[in-house]
Short mmCIF file of C-alpha atoms and ligand atoms in Angstrom, two decimals:
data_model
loop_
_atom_site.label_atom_id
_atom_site.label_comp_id
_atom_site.label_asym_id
_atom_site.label_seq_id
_atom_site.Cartn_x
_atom_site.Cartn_y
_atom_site.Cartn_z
CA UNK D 1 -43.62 -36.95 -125.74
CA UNK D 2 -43.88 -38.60 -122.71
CA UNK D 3 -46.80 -36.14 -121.74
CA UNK D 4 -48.82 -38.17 -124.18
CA UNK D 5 -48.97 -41.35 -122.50
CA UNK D 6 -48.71 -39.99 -118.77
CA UNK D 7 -51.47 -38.57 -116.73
CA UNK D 8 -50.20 -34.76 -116.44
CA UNK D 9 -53.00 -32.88 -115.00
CA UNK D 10 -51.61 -29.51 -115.85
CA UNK D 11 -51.21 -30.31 -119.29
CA UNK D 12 -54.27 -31.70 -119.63
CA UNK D 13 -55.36 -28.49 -119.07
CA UNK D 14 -53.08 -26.81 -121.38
CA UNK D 15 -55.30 -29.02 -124.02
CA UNK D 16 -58.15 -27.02 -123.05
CA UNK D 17 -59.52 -29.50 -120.85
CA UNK D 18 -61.31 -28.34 -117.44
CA UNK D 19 -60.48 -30.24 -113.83
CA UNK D 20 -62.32 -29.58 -111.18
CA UNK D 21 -59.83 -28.88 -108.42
CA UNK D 22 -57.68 -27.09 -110.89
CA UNK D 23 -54.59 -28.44 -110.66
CA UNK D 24 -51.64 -25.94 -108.96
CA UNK D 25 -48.21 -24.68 -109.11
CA UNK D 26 -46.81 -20.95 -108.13
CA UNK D 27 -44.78 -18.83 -110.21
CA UNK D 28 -41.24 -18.55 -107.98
CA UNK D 29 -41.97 -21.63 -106.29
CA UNK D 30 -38.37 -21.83 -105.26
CA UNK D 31 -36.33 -19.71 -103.37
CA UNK D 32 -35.56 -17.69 -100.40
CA UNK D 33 -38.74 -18.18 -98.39
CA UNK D 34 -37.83 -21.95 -98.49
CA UNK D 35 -35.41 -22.58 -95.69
CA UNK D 36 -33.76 -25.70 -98.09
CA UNK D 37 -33.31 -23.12 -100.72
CA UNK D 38 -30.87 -20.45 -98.39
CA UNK D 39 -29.31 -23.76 -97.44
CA UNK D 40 -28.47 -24.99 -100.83
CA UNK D 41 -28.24 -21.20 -101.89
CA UNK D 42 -25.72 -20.69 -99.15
CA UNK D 43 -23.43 -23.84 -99.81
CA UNK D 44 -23.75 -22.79 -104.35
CA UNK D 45 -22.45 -18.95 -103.09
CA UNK D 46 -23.41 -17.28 -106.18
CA UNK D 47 -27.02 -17.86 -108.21
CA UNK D 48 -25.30 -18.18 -111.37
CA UNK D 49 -23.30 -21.33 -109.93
CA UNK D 50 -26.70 -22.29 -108.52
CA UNK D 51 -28.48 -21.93 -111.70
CA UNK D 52 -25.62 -23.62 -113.95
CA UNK D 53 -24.78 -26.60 -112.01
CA UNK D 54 -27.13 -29.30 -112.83
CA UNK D 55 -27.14 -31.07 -109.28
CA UNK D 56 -27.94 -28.16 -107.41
CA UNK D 57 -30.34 -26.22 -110.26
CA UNK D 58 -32.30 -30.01 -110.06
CA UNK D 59 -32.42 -29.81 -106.32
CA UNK D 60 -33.84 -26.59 -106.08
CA UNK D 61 -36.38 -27.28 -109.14
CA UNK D 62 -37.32 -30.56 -106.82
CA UNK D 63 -38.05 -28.82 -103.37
CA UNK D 64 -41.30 -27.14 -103.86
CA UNK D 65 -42.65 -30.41 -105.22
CA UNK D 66 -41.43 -32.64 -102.84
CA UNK D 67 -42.76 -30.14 -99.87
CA UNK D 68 -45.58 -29.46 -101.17
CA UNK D 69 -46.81 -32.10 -103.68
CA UNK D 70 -47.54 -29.37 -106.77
CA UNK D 71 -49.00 -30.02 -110.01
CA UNK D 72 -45.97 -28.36 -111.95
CA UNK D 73 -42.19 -28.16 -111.64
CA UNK D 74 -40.64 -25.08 -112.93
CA UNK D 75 -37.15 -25.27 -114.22
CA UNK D 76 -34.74 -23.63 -111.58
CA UNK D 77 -32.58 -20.78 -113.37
CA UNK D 78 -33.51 -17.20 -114.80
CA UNK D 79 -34.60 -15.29 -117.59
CA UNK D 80 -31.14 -13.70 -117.69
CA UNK D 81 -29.36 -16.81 -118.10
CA UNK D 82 -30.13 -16.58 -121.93
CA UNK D 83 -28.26 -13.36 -122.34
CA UNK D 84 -25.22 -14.68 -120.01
CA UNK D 85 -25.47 -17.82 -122.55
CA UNK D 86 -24.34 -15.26 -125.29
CA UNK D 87 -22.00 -13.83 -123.66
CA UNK D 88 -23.13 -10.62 -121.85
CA UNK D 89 -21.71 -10.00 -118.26
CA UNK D 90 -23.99 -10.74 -115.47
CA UNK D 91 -23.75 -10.96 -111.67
CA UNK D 92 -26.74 -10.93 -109.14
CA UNK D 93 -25.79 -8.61 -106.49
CA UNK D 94 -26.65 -9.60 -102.27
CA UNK D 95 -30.03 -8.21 -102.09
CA UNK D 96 -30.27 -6.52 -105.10
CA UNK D 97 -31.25 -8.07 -107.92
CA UNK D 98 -29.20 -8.60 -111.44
CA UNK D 99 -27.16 -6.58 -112.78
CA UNK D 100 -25.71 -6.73 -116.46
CA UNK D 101 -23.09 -4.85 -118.49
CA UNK D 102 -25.40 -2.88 -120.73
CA UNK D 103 -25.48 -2.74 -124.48
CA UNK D 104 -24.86 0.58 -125.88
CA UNK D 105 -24.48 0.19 -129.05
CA UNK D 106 -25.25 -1.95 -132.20
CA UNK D 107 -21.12 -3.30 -132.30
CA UNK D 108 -22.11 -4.67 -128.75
CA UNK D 109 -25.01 -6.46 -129.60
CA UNK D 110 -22.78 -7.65 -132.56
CA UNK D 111 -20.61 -9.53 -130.62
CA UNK D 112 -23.03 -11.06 -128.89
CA UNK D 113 -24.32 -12.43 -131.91
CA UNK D 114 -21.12 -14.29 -132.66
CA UNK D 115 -21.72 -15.92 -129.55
CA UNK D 116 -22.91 -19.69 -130.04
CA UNK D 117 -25.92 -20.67 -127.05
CA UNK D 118 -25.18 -24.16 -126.82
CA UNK D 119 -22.20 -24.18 -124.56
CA UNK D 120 -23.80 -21.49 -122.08
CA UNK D 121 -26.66 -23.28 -121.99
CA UNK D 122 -25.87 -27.11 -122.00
CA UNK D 123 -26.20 -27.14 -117.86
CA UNK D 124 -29.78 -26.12 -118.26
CA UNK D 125 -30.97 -28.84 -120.47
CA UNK D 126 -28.94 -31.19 -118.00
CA UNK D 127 -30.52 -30.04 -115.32
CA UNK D 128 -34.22 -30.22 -117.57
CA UNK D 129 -33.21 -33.47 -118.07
CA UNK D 130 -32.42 -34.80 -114.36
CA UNK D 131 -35.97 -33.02 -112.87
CA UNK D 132 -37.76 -35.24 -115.09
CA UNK D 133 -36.31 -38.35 -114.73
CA UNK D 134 -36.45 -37.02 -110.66
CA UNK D 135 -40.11 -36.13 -110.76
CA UNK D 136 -43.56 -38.37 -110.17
CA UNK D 137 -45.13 -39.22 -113.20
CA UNK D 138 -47.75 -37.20 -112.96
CA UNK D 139 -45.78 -33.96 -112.25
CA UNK D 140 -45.96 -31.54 -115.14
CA UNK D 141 -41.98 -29.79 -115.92
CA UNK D 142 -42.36 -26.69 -117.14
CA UNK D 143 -39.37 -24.91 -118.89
CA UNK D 144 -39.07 -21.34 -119.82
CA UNK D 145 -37.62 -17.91 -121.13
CA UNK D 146 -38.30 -14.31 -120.58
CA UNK D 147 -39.99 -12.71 -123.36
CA UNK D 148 -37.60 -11.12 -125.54
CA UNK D 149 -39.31 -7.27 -124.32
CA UNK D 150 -38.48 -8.40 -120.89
CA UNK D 151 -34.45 -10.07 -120.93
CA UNK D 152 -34.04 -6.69 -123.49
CA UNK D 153 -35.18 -4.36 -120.62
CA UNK D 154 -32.42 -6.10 -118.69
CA UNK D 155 -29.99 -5.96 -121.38
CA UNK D 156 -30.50 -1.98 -122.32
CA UNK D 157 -30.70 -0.81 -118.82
CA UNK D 158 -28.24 -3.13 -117.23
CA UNK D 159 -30.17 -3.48 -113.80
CA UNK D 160 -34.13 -3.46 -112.51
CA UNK D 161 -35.85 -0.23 -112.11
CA UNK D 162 -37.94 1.99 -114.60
CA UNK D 163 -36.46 0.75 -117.82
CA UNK D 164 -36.37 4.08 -118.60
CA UNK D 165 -33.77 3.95 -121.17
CA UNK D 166 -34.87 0.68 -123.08
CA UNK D 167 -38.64 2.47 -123.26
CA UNK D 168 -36.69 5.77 -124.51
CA UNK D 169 -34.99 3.67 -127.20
CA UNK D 170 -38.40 2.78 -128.68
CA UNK D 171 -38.55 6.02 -129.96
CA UNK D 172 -34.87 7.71 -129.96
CA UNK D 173 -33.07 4.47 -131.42
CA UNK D 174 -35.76 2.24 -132.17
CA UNK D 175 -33.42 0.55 -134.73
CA UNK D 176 -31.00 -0.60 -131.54
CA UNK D 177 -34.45 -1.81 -129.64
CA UNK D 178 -35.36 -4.08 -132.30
CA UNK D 179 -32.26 -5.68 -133.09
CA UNK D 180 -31.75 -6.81 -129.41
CA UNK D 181 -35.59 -8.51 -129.50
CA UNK D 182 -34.62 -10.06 -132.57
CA UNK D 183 -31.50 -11.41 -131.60
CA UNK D 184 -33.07 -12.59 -127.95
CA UNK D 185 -36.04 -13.65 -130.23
CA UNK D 186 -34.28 -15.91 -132.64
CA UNK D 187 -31.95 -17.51 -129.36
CA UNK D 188 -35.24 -17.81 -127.45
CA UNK D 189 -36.28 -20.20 -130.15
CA UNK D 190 -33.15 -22.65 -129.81
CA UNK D 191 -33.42 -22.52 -125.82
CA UNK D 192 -36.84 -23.54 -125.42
CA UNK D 193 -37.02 -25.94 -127.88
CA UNK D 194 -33.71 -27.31 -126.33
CA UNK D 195 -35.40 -27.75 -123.12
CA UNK D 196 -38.40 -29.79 -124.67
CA UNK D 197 -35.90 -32.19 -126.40
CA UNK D 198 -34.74 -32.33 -122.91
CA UNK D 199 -38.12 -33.13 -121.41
CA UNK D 200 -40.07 -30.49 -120.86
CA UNK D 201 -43.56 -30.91 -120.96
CA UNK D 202 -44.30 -27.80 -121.39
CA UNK D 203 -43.12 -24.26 -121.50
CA UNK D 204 -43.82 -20.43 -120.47
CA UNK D 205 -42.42 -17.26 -121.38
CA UNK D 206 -42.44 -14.48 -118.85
CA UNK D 207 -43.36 -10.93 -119.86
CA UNK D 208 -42.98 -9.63 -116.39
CA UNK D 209 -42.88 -5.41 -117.96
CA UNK D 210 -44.31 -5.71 -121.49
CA UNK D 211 -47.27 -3.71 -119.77
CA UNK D 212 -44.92 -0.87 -119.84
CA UNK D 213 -45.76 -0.44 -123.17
CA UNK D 214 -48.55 1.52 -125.16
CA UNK D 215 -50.32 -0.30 -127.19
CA UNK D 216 -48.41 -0.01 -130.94
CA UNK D 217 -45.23 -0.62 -129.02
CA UNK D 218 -47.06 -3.83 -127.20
CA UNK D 219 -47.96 -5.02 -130.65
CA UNK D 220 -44.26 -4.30 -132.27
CA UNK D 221 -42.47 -5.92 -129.21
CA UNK D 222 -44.44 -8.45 -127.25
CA UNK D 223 -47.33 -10.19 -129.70
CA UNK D 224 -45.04 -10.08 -132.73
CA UNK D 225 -41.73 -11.80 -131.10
CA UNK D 226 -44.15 -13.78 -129.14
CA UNK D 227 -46.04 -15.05 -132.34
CA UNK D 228 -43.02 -15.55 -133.91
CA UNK D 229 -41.45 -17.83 -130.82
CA UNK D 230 -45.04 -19.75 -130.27
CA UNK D 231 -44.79 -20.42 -134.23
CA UNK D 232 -41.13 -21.96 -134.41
CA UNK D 233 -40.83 -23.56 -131.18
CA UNK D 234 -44.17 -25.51 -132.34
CA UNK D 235 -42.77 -26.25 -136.00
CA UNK D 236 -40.02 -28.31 -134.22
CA UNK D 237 -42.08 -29.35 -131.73
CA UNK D 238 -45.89 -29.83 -133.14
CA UNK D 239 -48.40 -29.27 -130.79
CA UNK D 240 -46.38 -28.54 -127.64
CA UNK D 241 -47.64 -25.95 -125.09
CA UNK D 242 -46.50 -22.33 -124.62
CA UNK D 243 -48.32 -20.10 -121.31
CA UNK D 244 -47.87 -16.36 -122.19
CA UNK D 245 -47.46 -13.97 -119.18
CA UNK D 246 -47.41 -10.64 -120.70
CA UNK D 247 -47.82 -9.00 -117.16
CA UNK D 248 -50.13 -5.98 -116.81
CA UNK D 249 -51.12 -6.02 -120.36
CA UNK D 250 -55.17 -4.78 -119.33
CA UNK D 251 -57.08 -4.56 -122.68
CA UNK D 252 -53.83 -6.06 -124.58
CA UNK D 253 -54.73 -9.66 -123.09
CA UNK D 254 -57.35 -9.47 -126.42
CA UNK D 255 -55.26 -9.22 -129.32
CA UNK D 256 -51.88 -11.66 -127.07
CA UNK D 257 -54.51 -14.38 -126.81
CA UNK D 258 -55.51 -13.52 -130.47
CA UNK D 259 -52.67 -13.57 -132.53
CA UNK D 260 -49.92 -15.21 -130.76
CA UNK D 261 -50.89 -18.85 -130.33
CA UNK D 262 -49.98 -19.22 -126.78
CA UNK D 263 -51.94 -22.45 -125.30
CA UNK D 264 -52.72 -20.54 -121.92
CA UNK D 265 -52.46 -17.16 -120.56
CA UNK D 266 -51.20 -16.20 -117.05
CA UNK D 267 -53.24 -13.86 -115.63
CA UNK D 268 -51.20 -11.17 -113.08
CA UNK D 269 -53.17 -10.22 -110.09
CA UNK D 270 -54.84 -7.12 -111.46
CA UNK D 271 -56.72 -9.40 -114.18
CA UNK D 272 -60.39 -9.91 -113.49
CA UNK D 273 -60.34 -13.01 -114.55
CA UNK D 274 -64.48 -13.79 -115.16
CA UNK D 275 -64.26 -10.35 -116.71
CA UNK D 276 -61.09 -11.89 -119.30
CA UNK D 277 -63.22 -15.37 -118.78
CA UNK D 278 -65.80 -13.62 -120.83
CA UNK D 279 -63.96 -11.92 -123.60
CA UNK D 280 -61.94 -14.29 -124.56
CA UNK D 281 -61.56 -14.24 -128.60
CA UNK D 282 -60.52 -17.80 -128.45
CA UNK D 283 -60.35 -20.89 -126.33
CA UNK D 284 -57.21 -20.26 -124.12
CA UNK D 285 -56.81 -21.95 -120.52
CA UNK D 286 -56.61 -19.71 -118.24
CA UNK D 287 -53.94 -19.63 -115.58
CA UNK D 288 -53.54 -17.38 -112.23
CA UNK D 289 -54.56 -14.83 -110.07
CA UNK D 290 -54.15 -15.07 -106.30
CA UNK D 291 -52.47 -12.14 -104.84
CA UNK D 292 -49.08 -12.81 -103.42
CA UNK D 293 -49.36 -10.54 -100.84
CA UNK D 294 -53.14 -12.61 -99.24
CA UNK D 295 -50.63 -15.44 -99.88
CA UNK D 296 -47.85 -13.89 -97.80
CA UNK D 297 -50.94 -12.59 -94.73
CA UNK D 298 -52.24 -15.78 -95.04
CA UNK D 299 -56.03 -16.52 -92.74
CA UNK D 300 -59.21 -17.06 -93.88
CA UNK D 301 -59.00 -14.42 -96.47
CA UNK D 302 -56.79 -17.09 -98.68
CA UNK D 303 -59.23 -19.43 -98.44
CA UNK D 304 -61.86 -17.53 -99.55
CA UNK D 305 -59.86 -16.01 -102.18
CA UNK D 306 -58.55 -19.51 -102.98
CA UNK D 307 -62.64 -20.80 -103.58
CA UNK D 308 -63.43 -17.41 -105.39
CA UNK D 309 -60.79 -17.35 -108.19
CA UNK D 310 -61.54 -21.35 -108.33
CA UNK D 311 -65.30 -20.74 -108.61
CA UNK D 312 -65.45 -18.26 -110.91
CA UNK D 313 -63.31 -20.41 -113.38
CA UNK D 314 -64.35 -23.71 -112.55
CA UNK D 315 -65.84 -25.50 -116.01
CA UNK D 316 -62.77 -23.82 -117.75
CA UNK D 317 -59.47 -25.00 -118.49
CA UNK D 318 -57.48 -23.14 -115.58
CA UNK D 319 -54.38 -23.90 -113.83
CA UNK D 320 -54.18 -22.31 -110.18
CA UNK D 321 -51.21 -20.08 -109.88
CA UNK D 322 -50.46 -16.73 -108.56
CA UNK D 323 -50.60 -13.11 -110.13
CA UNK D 324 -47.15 -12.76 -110.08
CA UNK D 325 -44.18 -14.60 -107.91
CA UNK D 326 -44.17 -15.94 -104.33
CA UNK D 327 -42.31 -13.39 -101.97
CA UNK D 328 -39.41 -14.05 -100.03
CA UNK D 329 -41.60 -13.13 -97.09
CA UNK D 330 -43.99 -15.80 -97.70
CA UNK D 331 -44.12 -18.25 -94.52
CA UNK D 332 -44.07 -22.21 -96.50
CA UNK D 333 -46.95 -23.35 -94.00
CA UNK D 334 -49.84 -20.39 -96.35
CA UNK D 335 -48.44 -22.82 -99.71
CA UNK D 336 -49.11 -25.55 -98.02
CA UNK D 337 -52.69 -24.22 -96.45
CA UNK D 338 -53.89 -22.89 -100.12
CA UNK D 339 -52.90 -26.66 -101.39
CA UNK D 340 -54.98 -28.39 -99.42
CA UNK D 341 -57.48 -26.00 -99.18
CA UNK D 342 -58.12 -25.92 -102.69
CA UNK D 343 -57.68 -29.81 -103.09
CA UNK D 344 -60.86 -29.71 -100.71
CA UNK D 345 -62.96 -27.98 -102.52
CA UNK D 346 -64.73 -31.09 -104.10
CA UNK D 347 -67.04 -29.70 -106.23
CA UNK D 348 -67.11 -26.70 -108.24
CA UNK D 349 -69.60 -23.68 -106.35
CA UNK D 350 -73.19 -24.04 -107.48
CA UNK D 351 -73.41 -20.11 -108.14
CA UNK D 352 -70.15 -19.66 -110.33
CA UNK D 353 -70.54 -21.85 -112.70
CA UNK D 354 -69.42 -22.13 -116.35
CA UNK D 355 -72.67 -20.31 -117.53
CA UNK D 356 -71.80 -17.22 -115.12
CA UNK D 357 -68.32 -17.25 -116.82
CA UNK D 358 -68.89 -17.96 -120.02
CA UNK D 359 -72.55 -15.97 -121.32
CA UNK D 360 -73.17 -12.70 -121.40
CA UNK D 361 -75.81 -10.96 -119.12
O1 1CP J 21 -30.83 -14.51 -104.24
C1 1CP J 21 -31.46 -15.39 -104.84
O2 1CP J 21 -31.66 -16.51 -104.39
C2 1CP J 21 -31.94 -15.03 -106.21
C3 1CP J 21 -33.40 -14.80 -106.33
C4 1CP J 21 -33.85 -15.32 -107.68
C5 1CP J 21 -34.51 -16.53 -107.95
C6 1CP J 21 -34.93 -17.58 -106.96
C7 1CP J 21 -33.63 -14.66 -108.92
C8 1CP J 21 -32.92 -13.37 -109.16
N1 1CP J 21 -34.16 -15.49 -109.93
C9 1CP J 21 -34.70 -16.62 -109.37
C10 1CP J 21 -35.31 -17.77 -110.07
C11 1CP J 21 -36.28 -17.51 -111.14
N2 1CP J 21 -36.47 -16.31 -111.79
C12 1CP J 21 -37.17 -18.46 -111.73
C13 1CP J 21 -37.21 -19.98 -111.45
C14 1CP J 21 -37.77 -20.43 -110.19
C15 1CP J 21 -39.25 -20.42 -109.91
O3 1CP J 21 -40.09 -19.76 -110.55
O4 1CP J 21 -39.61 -21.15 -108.98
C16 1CP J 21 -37.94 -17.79 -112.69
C17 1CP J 21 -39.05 -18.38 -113.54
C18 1CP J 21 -37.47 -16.46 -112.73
C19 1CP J 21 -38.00 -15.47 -113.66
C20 1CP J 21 -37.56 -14.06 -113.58
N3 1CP J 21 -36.35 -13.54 -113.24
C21 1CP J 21 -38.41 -12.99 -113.96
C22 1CP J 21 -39.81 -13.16 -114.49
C23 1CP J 21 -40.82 -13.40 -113.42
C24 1CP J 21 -40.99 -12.29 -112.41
O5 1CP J 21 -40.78 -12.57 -111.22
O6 1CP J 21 -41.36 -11.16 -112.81
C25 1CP J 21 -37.68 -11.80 -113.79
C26 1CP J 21 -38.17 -10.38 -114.07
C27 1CP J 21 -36.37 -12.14 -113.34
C28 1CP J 21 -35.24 -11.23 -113.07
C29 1CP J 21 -34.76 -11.43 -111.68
N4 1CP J 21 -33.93 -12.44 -111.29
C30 1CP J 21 -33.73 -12.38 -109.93
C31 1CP J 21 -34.45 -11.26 -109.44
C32 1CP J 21 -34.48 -10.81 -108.01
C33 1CP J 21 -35.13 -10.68 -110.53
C34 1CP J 21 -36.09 -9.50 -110.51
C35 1CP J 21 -35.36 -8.22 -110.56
C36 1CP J 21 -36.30 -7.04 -110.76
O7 1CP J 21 -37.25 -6.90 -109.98
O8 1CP J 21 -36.07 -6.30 -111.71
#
């Protein structure tokens, strides 16, 4: 609501408008390559504690901006907060990742649907709440969710890897499959548009393995829940933004964009994005690619990957971001070099224009 009156450059985009620079945030933003992170990481002890305390999650939501002067703030917490919030066992294990007590069977999933969200998840939208009274003005907050394909791979497998037994589910219980996407689907609903009543501008659902899918499968479990989320959240909310990162989707990107609604579409790193640009079946703003590993080296080659993904863009709605998250790895001072150098590009490369993106040869 307050998006409406205030100059939000990323959201201006969202409304399909195009800024030349784009404006810029990174997908994992926060964490462990910011020293202030391991120190306020260090003094939560666990991530859940980090995520579900609203002082701390608010801090850590706060640091990139206030380092680095972003376009966007992204919530601090995780797609498997959701699924704690109903109830399922979680703990993040040193170096490891997540790891969850897995659902084996239907009676499982039914007591998770007993579960009410709102007490689990009443930290988060006090925490949504302090970032944007905390944040400039002109600093877009962006909530978000994983996709319902992506907290389920989590939930059926228990712990990162191959998702080997949520894919083999698809076709050996496809019955247990669907009822966990429906039940993170219909909770997915409630949380995000919780966290706009709570002041997000904006929000973004990560897909981080729906390209694990084949096609039918993609359709069944990704565009449907996704239409279905994009559709309710924006019933109770009209005309709020949703980004869709359905993550290695290739030739899937058509009918996402299509059918689900999604405002813009975050391209991972292995999207050629005039290519996408080009085929677009509707107007979308577009939002992505660098690599984060020429982020992480760092040199000259960011900055001319920094003007090429610009250039071939500019005169489109597109929000700078990466192709997937910032690694641990990353030294701060490459953020702060692909900031500025992209804030310096003042106008948009005479040979990659909107005509090259945009018309066909
Ligand atoms: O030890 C630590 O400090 C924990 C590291 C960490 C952080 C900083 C995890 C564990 N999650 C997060 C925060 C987080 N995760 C954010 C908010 C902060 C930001 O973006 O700046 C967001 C949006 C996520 C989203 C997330 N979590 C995704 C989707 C995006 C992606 O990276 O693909 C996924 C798949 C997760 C699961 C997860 N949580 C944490 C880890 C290490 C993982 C990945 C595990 C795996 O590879 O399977």
């Amino acid at each position: 609501m307050t998006g409406k009156t205030i100059d939000r450059a990323v959201l201006r985009v969202l409304g399909g408008e195009a800024i030349w620079p784009p404006p810029v945030w990174l997908m994992r933003q926060a964490g462990r390559y910011l020293p202030e992170y391991r120190k306020l990481r260090a003094t939560a002890g666990n991530f859940i504690a980090l995520s579900t305390t609203p002082a701390m999650a608010t801090e850590a939501t706060l640091q990139p901006v206030r380092r680095f002067g972003l376009d966007a703030a992204i919530l601090f917490s995780d797609i498997l907060i959701l699924p704690w919030a109903l109830g399922q066992k979680l703990r993040y294990a040193e170096g490891e990742g997540p790891v969850m007590e897995r659902i084996e069977t239907l009676a499982d999933l039914e007591v998770l649907n007993l579960h009410r969200l709102k007490p689990g998840t009443e930290s988060v939208m006090e925490t949504v709440s302090r970032a944007r009274a905390e944040l400039p003005a002109e600093t877009t907050l962006i909530g978000f969710a994983g996709s319902p394909f992506t907290v389920a791979c989590y939930m059926l497998d228990g712990r990162g890897g191959n998702f080997a037994r949520t894919l083999g589910l698809a076709y050996s219980d496809p019955g247990l499959l669907a009822s966990v996407i429906e039940t993170v689907t219909t909770a997915t609903i409630d949380y995000l548009s919780w966290q706009i009543e709570a002041g997000a501008d904006c929000v973004m659902l990560f897909d981080s393995w729906a390209g694990l899918l084949p096609p039918d499968l993609f359709r069944a479990h990704v565009i449907h829940p996704t239409a279905r989320i994009v559709n309710a959240v924006r019933h109770r909310h009209p005309g709020v933004h949703v980004i869709g990162f359905p993550r290695l989707a290739g030739l899937m990107a058509l009918p996402y964009i299509a059918e689900t609604g999604i405002s813009a579409f975050g391209m991972d790193t292995a999207t050629d994005a005039p290519a996408l640009a080009r085929l677009l079946p509707r107007k979308v703003a577009l939002q992505g690619n660098l690599d984060p590993l020429l982020l992480r080296a760092g040199g000259v080659s960011l900055n001319y990957a920094v003007e090429r993904i610009a250039g071939e863009l500019a005169g489109l709605p597109h929000i700078f971001n990466l192709g997937h998250g910032v690694l641990p790895d990353t030294p701060p001072e490459h953020v702060a070099m692909l900031i500025e150098h992209l804030r310096s590009l003042d106008r948009p490369p005479l040979e990659t224009s909107r005509e090259t993106a945009t018309s066909s040869a």
